[in-house]
């Protein structure tokens, strides 16, 4: 039975894979320069897949050791001596398992000497650790490259910091001290932030000996064209009739090329949905992934618990439309970037992909249901209770949704002041909407339109698409401008009907729902 391997980007039985040759060549150039650097990306971002491919390329010219710190015991990091011993044992293990090319016999004898016991063994100490590295390099005719995966596992240990210090010292004196040609560290946490893993509130997380590291700016996202190429290979064998260009665009639009999300969605379509490679099948896969538990989303929740200030920043972006400048020196921005929750979009912070964004909305809404905010709970309950009113013959009546939202909003929040509504109004609509479409439809917020004045929500429900613009009322001319913007947005989606919710603070406002005609477009507008 075919299986899509979500630890990488390929089918396990046929290796349908996004081509990452260009990425590997970019990294190899850094190795050729003799750079020491870190590859830190979020969970399941294809780091190990990339490093395996890189190792295959490097083996042609270098003696390449690719080891992992995953599963190493506490005793391995009890001291620098233990850390060094474990390090060399991993190098020898790779040689013994025929995973290393171009290692000379003299270099292998040294590895046996420092990892063995008995009369001719050589004990590793803090004083000779650097010398042993130099001796290993000198005894080998090919330059040595060391790749260490899962360095997060070592982030809680002072001995690992000392280990990095030895590598750093050798690097700085490489004109006099033979040392590794290049060292690559890979993990979720950037090495200079490893202490955040153990002590999220520490103010001393930057005291790292790894300031020799070159900047790693290689794009690890899967490209739309790369995804299409993988799907075309799959289609050539399975003849599903898919439009590979359309499917690749959908996958990229929702994932922004996050490798695990691409792989998992393909796996769901291939296995759970019997290879329904259509837009409808894709949207069904979106529903599945947004409602499942997996290691990626479990890890996201853990990160929110560990870094509440980062979580609050994300809430401000999602619900308040805050346009936060992308400042690489800002602690919360730096942390959220490290976990691949956000990215730099034209100097502003942007959520990294639609799936993360919607999953965050769902999580924050769930938290609201168990919070002390009775207002939040009440609007959510009303959306759930009223759901049967909105579904007719399996179709969603969005106009009725807006009508009932107006009623409940005015009942619950009528006494609130303008500033409160400006900050919270759109959050309340999403709270109201979620239980109505839950389990049957999907929704996402268009990031390009989300600011303190405007937000567009796109809902897919049983083959129908609805675009709802949420905005703050700023007079008739501003309102007409919003209607025109929505009309243009409908053109983009090829829709004839759109929906508009205006949060109005005029004392003489006329609440309710009415229709507006703009050419051949119909706008259903709700004023609350």
Short mmCIF file of N, CA, C and O in Angstrom, two decimals, residues 263-313:
data_model
loop_
_atom_site.label_atom_id
_atom_site.label_comp_id
_atom_site.label_asym_id
_atom_site.label_seq_id
_atom_site.Cartn_x
_atom_site.Cartn_y
_atom_site.Cartn_z
N UNK A 263 3.34 17.67 2.57
CA UNK A 263 3.35 16.20 2.58
C UNK A 263 2.10 15.63 3.22
O UNK A 263 1.50 14.68 2.70
N UNK A 264 1.70 16.22 4.34
CA UNK A 264 0.54 15.67 5.06
C UNK A 264 -0.74 15.84 4.25
O UNK A 264 -1.56 14.92 4.20
N UNK A 265 -0.92 16.99 3.61
CA UNK A 265 -2.11 17.18 2.78
C UNK A 265 -2.14 16.20 1.62
O UNK A 265 -3.20 15.63 1.30
N UNK A 266 -0.99 15.98 1.00
CA UNK A 266 -0.93 15.01 -0.08
C UNK A 266 -1.24 13.60 0.43
O UNK A 266 -1.94 12.82 -0.23
N UNK A 267 -0.76 13.29 1.61
CA UNK A 267 -1.02 11.98 2.20
C UNK A 267 -2.52 11.79 2.46
O UNK A 267 -3.08 10.73 2.19
N UNK A 268 -3.16 12.82 2.99
CA UNK A 268 -4.59 12.74 3.27
C UNK A 268 -5.39 12.52 1.98
O UNK A 268 -6.28 11.67 1.92
N UNK A 269 -5.05 13.28 0.93
CA UNK A 269 -5.76 13.13 -0.34
C UNK A 269 -5.52 11.73 -0.91
O UNK A 269 -6.45 11.05 -1.36
N UNK A 270 -4.28 11.29 -0.88
CA UNK A 270 -3.92 10.02 -1.49
C UNK A 270 -4.53 8.83 -0.76
O UNK A 270 -5.02 7.88 -1.39
N UNK A 271 -4.52 8.87 0.58
CA UNK A 271 -4.93 7.71 1.36
C UNK A 271 -6.36 7.83 1.90
O UNK A 271 -7.18 6.93 1.71
N UNK A 272 -6.66 8.92 2.56
CA UNK A 272 -7.97 9.07 3.19
C UNK A 272 -9.07 9.37 2.19
O UNK A 272 -10.23 8.98 2.40
N UNK A 273 -8.73 10.11 1.14
CA UNK A 273 -9.76 10.57 0.20
C UNK A 273 -9.66 9.87 -1.15
O UNK A 273 -10.23 10.34 -2.14
N UNK A 274 -8.97 8.74 -1.18
CA UNK A 274 -8.90 7.91 -2.39
C UNK A 274 -8.46 8.70 -3.62
O UNK A 274 -9.06 8.60 -4.69
N UNK A 275 -7.40 9.47 -3.44
CA UNK A 275 -6.79 10.21 -4.55
C UNK A 275 -7.77 11.13 -5.25
O UNK A 275 -7.81 11.20 -6.48
N UNK A 276 -8.57 11.85 -4.46
CA UNK A 276 -9.49 12.85 -5.02
C UNK A 276 -8.71 14.15 -5.21
O UNK A 276 -8.81 15.08 -4.40
N UNK A 277 -7.95 14.23 -6.30
CA UNK A 277 -7.08 15.38 -6.54
C UNK A 277 -7.85 16.49 -7.25
O UNK A 277 -7.49 16.91 -8.36
N UNK A 278 -8.91 16.96 -6.60
CA UNK A 278 -9.70 18.08 -7.09
C UNK A 278 -9.70 19.16 -6.03
O UNK A 278 -9.24 18.94 -4.90
N UNK A 279 -10.22 20.34 -6.37
CA UNK A 279 -10.30 21.39 -5.36
C UNK A 279 -11.18 20.96 -4.19
O UNK A 279 -10.87 21.23 -3.03
N UNK A 280 -12.30 20.26 -4.51
CA UNK A 280 -13.18 19.77 -3.43
C UNK A 280 -12.44 18.79 -2.53
O UNK A 280 -12.55 18.84 -1.30
N UNK A 281 -11.64 17.90 -3.15
CA UNK A 281 -10.86 16.96 -2.35
C UNK A 281 -9.82 17.67 -1.52
O UNK A 281 -9.58 17.31 -0.35
N UNK A 282 -9.21 18.68 -2.09
CA UNK A 282 -8.22 19.46 -1.35
C UNK A 282 -8.84 20.13 -0.13
O UNK A 282 -8.27 20.09 0.96
N UNK A 283 -10.01 20.73 -0.30
CA UNK A 283 -10.67 21.41 0.82
C UNK A 283 -11.09 20.41 1.90
O UNK A 283 -11.10 20.73 3.09
N UNK A 284 -11.44 19.18 1.48
CA UNK A 284 -11.72 18.14 2.47
C UNK A 284 -10.46 17.81 3.26
O UNK A 284 -10.51 17.60 4.48
N UNK A 285 -9.32 17.78 2.57
CA UNK A 285 -8.05 17.51 3.26
C UNK A 285 -7.71 18.62 4.24
O UNK A 285 -7.17 18.37 5.32
N UNK A 286 -8.04 19.87 3.88
CA UNK A 286 -7.82 20.99 4.79
C UNK A 286 -8.63 20.80 6.07
O UNK A 286 -8.13 21.03 7.19
N UNK A 287 -9.87 20.35 5.93
CA UNK A 287 -10.70 20.11 7.12
C UNK A 287 -10.07 19.06 8.02
O UNK A 287 -10.06 19.18 9.24
N UNK A 288 -9.55 18.01 7.40
CA UNK A 288 -8.94 16.93 8.17
C UNK A 288 -7.73 17.44 8.95
O UNK A 288 -7.61 17.22 10.16
N UNK A 289 -6.83 18.14 8.26
CA UNK A 289 -5.59 18.55 8.92
C UNK A 289 -5.85 19.59 10.01
O UNK A 289 -5.14 19.64 11.01
N UNK A 290 -6.88 20.42 9.83
CA UNK A 290 -7.18 21.43 10.84
C UNK A 290 -7.81 20.84 12.10
O UNK A 290 -7.85 21.50 13.13
N UNK A 291 -8.28 19.61 11.99
CA UNK A 291 -8.97 19.01 13.14
C UNK A 291 -8.22 17.83 13.73
O UNK A 291 -8.72 17.18 14.64
N UNK A 292 -7.02 17.56 13.21
CA UNK A 292 -6.30 16.41 13.73
C UNK A 292 -5.23 16.84 14.73
O UNK A 292 -4.80 17.99 14.76
N UNK A 293 -4.85 15.88 15.54
CA UNK A 293 -3.70 16.06 16.42
C UNK A 293 -2.48 15.49 15.71
O UNK A 293 -2.50 14.37 15.23
N UNK A 294 -1.44 16.27 15.62
CA UNK A 294 -0.18 15.75 15.11
C UNK A 294 0.95 16.43 15.85
O UNK A 294 0.75 17.38 16.60
N UNK A 295 2.15 15.94 15.64
CA UNK A 295 3.29 16.44 16.41
C UNK A 295 3.56 17.91 16.15
O UNK A 295 4.00 18.63 17.05
N UNK A 296 3.29 18.36 14.94
CA UNK A 296 3.56 19.77 14.60
C UNK A 296 2.65 20.69 15.40
O UNK A 296 3.10 21.67 15.99
N UNK A 297 1.35 20.39 15.43
CA UNK A 297 0.41 21.25 16.15
C UNK A 297 0.54 21.09 17.66
O UNK A 297 0.35 22.05 18.41
N UNK A 298 0.86 19.88 18.11
CA UNK A 298 1.12 19.70 19.54
C UNK A 298 2.31 20.55 19.98
O UNK A 298 2.30 21.16 21.06
N UNK A 299 3.33 20.60 19.14
CA UNK A 299 4.50 21.41 19.46
C UNK A 299 4.16 22.90 19.46
O UNK A 299 4.69 23.66 20.28
N UNK A 300 3.27 23.31 18.56
CA UNK A 300 2.84 24.71 18.53
C UNK A 300 2.22 25.11 19.86
O UNK A 300 2.53 26.18 20.42
N UNK A 301 1.35 24.26 20.39
CA UNK A 301 0.69 24.56 21.67
C UNK A 301 1.73 24.66 22.80
O UNK A 301 1.65 25.55 23.66
N UNK A 302 2.71 23.77 22.78
CA UNK A 302 3.76 23.82 23.80
C UNK A 302 4.53 25.14 23.73
O UNK A 302 4.88 25.73 24.76
N UNK A 303 4.79 25.59 22.51
CA UNK A 303 5.52 26.85 22.35
C UNK A 303 4.69 28.03 22.88
O UNK A 303 5.23 28.96 23.48
N UNK A 304 3.39 28.00 22.66
CA UNK A 304 2.53 29.07 23.18
C UNK A 304 2.56 29.07 24.71
O UNK A 304 2.54 30.14 25.33
N UNK A 305 2.57 27.89 25.31
CA UNK A 305 2.63 27.82 26.77
C UNK A 305 3.96 28.35 27.31
O UNK A 305 4.00 28.98 28.36
N UNK A 306 5.03 28.09 26.56
CA UNK A 306 6.36 28.50 27.01
C UNK A 306 6.64 29.98 26.78
O UNK A 306 7.41 30.59 27.51
N UNK A 307 5.99 30.55 25.76
CA UNK A 307 6.27 31.94 25.37
C UNK A 307 4.96 32.72 25.26
O UNK A 307 4.51 33.04 24.15
N UNK A 308 4.34 33.05 26.39
CA UNK A 308 3.03 33.73 26.36
C UNK A 308 3.06 35.10 25.70
O UNK A 308 2.06 35.51 25.10
N UNK A 309 4.17 35.83 25.80
CA UNK A 309 4.23 37.15 25.17
C UNK A 309 4.23 37.02 23.65
O UNK A 309 3.62 37.84 22.95
N UNK A 310 4.91 36.01 23.14
CA UNK A 310 4.85 35.75 21.70
C UNK A 310 3.42 35.41 21.29
O UNK A 310 2.93 35.88 20.26
N UNK A 311 2.76 34.61 22.09
CA UNK A 311 1.37 34.22 21.81
C UNK A 311 0.47 35.45 21.77
O UNK A 311 -0.39 35.59 20.88
N UNK A 312 0.65 36.37 22.71
CA UNK A 312 -0.15 37.60 22.73
C UNK A 312 0.10 38.44 21.47
O UNK A 312 -0.83 39.07 20.95
N UNK A 313 1.34 38.47 21.01
CA UNK A 313 1.65 39.20 19.78
C UNK A 313 0.88 38.61 18.61
O UNK A 313 0.31 39.35 17.78
#
